[in-house]
Each structure stands twice: as C-alpha cells, then as structure tokens.
Amino acid sequence: MIVFDLACQPAGHRFEGWFGSSEDFAAQKERGLVACPQCGSHDVEKAVMAPRVGRKGNQSGTRNATSPARTPVASEALPPEVAQAMQKLARMQGEALKNSRWVGDDFAEQSRAMHYGERERETIHGEATAEEAHALIDEGIEVAPLPFPVAPPDETN
C-alpha cells in the first residue's frame, strides 16, 4: 500500500488516501471514486509530501530523541445532515444492489449485449473505464455511476 497526501482543488482541504499503487490512484480518480471527505469535490490532486523512507538494516529501531512522537488526531465529525444523507444513500444503494448482479470488468460488454438484444435484460453493476462509460452513453446505453464505491462480492466479508 502507498499513502498519498491529497488536496481538493476548490477549497484546499487536505486528507490522506491509501492506494495499492500510483496507478490505482489514477484509475480510481478517473472513475470518480476519489472525493474530498469534507466537501465531496472530485477535483482532487496529490499534494506535496515528504517521502517516507524506511530504516536501513544497520539502524536501530529506536526513535531519534529530537523527533516528537506522532499523536493521532481525530477527524472532524460530519455535520448531522451530511451523515444522515450519506447513510440514506448507502441504504438506497444497498437496496438497489440486492436486485443487481455483479459483472466486474465485463460491465461494458454485458451492457451492450443487453442493449442490442443479444442476451436477456437484467440489472447489473460492475466496473468500466471512463472511456467505456462514454462509449456506452454515445451508443444510447443508459449507465450511471454509483454514489459510493462497491466492493466486488469476493472482497467483502
């Protein structure tokens, strides 16, 4: 995992994001999955940050006495209205996904097959790149991003 310091462009809110790689960050940002936790803006960029360099094998594990211990800081609580709206959206999405089938990376192909009558219509959800989503829309196929990220069934508890 890699940790990036991120900042939303409109307000400059800074926050931390954990990703599998730099490419994962770029892919998630392109799909609209990265948003500022304070204002919800999707206009998020990597902020300037100091690199985290590991110790050398010959260095002891003790901290330098001049560096202060890091104190955990609690995040600001969301306003009650925002928290309620997020909970309501999560419930609505959960209900919608109960009657939907996960198709993973095959979303664009499955959507086309249903649109062109090559397979029976059903409600599906999965992953598509921004280019695939735009192509589907250009073909007259109705698609919409989900308001929250969805974990594939094999990655949930």
Coordinates of C-alpha atoms in Angstrom, one line a residue:
M1 CA 0.0 0.0 0.0
I2 CA 1.1 3.6 -0.6
V3 CA -0.2 6.6 1.3
F4 CA -0.7 9.9 -0.6
D5 CA -1.4 13.3 0.8
L6 CA -4.3 14.6 -1.2
A7 CA -5.9 18.0 -1.6
C8 CA -9.2 19.1 -3.2
Q9 CA -8.7 22.0 -5.6
P10 CA -11.7 24.2 -4.9
A11 CA -11.2 24.5 -1.1
G12 CA -7.7 23.1 -0.5
H13 CA -8.9 20.6 2.1
R14 CA -6.0 18.1 2.8
F15 CA -6.5 14.5 3.5
E16 CA -4.8 11.1 3.3
G17 CA -5.5 8.4 0.8
W18 CA -4.2 4.8 0.7
F19 CA -3.9 3.0 -2.6
G20 CA -2.3 -0.1 -4.0
S21 CA -0.1 1.9 -6.3
S22 CA 0.2 5.2 -8.1
E23 CA -1.7 3.6 -11.0
D24 CA -4.5 2.6 -8.6
F25 CA -4.9 6.2 -7.5
A26 CA -5.0 7.4 -11.1
A27 CA -7.6 4.7 -12.1
Q28 CA -9.8 5.4 -9.1
K29 CA -9.6 9.2 -9.7
E30 CA -10.5 8.7 -13.4
R31 CA -13.6 6.6 -12.4
G32 CA -14.7 9.3 -10.0
L33 CA -14.1 7.2 -6.9
V34 CA -11.8 9.7 -5.1
A35 CA -13.5 12.6 -3.4
C36 CA -12.8 15.1 -0.6
P37 CA -14.2 13.8 2.6
Q38 CA -15.0 17.4 3.7
C39 CA -16.7 18.9 0.7
G40 CA -17.3 15.9 -1.6
S41 CA -15.3 17.5 -4.5
H42 CA -13.9 15.0 -7.1
D43 CA -11.3 17.6 -8.2
V44 CA -8.6 16.0 -6.1
E45 CA -4.8 16.1 -6.7
K46 CA -1.8 14.7 -5.0
A47 CA -0.4 17.2 -2.5
V48 CA 3.3 17.9 -1.9
M49 CA 4.5 15.5 0.7
A50 CA 7.7 14.3 2.3
P51 CA 8.7 10.7 1.3
R52 CA 8.5 8.0 3.9
V53 CA 11.9 6.3 3.8
G54 CA 12.4 3.1 5.7
R55 CA 15.3 2.5 8.1
K56 CA 18.5 0.9 6.8
G57 CA 19.2 -2.6 8.0
N58 CA 22.1 -1.4 10.2
Q59 CA 20.0 1.3 12.0
S60 CA 18.4 0.6 15.4
G61 CA 14.6 0.7 15.8
T62 CA 14.7 3.5 18.4
R63 CA 13.4 6.9 17.5
N64 CA 15.7 9.9 17.5
A65 CA 15.1 11.9 20.7
T66 CA 14.7 15.1 18.8
S67 CA 11.7 13.9 16.8
P68 CA 8.4 14.2 18.7
A69 CA 6.1 11.2 18.9
R70 CA 3.2 11.4 16.5
T71 CA -0.1 12.0 18.2
P72 CA -3.2 10.6 16.4
V73 CA -5.7 13.3 15.5
A74 CA -9.4 12.6 15.3
S75 CA -11.2 13.6 12.1
E76 CA -13.8 16.3 12.4
A77 CA -17.3 14.9 12.7
L78 CA -19.5 15.3 9.7
P79 CA -22.5 17.6 10.2
P80 CA -25.5 15.6 11.1
E81 CA -27.3 16.4 7.9
V82 CA -24.4 15.1 5.8
A83 CA -24.1 12.0 7.9
Q84 CA -27.8 11.3 7.5
A85 CA -27.7 11.9 3.8
M86 CA -24.7 9.5 3.4
Q87 CA -26.5 6.8 5.4
K88 CA -29.6 7.2 3.3
L89 CA -27.6 7.0 0.1
A90 CA -25.8 3.9 1.4
R91 CA -29.2 2.2 2.3
M92 CA -30.7 3.1 -1.1
Q93 CA -27.6 1.7 -2.9
G94 CA -27.7 -1.4 -0.8
E95 CA -31.3 -2.0 -1.7
A96 CA -30.6 -1.4 -5.4
L97 CA -27.7 -3.8 -5.4
K98 CA -29.8 -6.6 -3.8
N99 CA -31.5 -6.9 -7.1
S100 CA -28.4 -6.4 -9.3
R101 CA -25.7 -8.8 -10.4
W102 CA -22.0 -8.0 -10.2
V103 CA -20.3 -8.4 -13.6
G104 CA -16.9 -6.9 -12.7
D105 CA -14.8 -5.7 -15.6
D106 CA -17.3 -7.1 -18.1
F107 CA -19.8 -4.3 -17.4
A108 CA -19.4 -2.6 -20.8
E109 CA -19.7 -5.8 -22.8
Q110 CA -22.7 -7.1 -20.8
S111 CA -24.5 -3.7 -21.1
R112 CA -24.0 -3.8 -24.9
A113 CA -25.2 -7.4 -25.2
M114 CA -28.4 -6.5 -23.3
H115 CA -28.9 -3.2 -25.2
Y116 CA -28.6 -5.0 -28.6
G117 CA -30.8 -7.9 -27.6
E118 CA -28.0 -10.5 -27.5
R119 CA -28.9 -11.5 -24.0
E120 CA -31.8 -11.1 -21.6
R121 CA -32.1 -7.8 -19.8
E122 CA -31.3 -7.6 -16.1
T123 CA -30.0 -5.1 -13.6
I124 CA -26.2 -5.3 -13.4
H125 CA -23.3 -3.4 -11.8
G126 CA -19.6 -3.6 -12.3
E127 CA -16.6 -1.6 -13.4
A128 CA -15.9 0.4 -16.5
T129 CA -13.3 2.9 -17.5
A130 CA -14.3 6.5 -18.2
E131 CA -13.8 5.8 -21.9
E132 CA -16.0 2.7 -21.8
A133 CA -18.7 4.6 -20.0
H134 CA -18.6 7.5 -22.5
A135 CA -18.8 5.0 -25.4
L136 CA -21.8 3.3 -23.8
I137 CA -23.6 6.7 -23.5
D138 CA -22.7 7.6 -27.1
E139 CA -24.4 4.3 -28.2
G140 CA -27.5 5.3 -26.3
I141 CA -27.0 2.8 -23.4
E142 CA -28.1 4.2 -20.1
V143 CA -25.3 4.0 -17.4
A144 CA -24.7 5.9 -14.2
P145 CA -22.0 5.8 -11.6
L146 CA -23.0 4.6 -8.1
P147 CA -22.8 7.2 -5.4
F148 CA -20.4 5.1 -3.3
P149 CA -17.6 2.6 -4.3
V150 CA -18.8 -1.0 -4.4
A151 CA -16.5 -3.9 -3.4
P152 CA -16.7 -7.0 -5.6
P153 CA -18.5 -9.8 -3.8
D154 CA -15.3 -11.9 -3.4
E155 CA -13.7 -9.0 -1.5
T156 CA -16.4 -8.5 1.1
N157 CA -16.7 -10.2 4.5

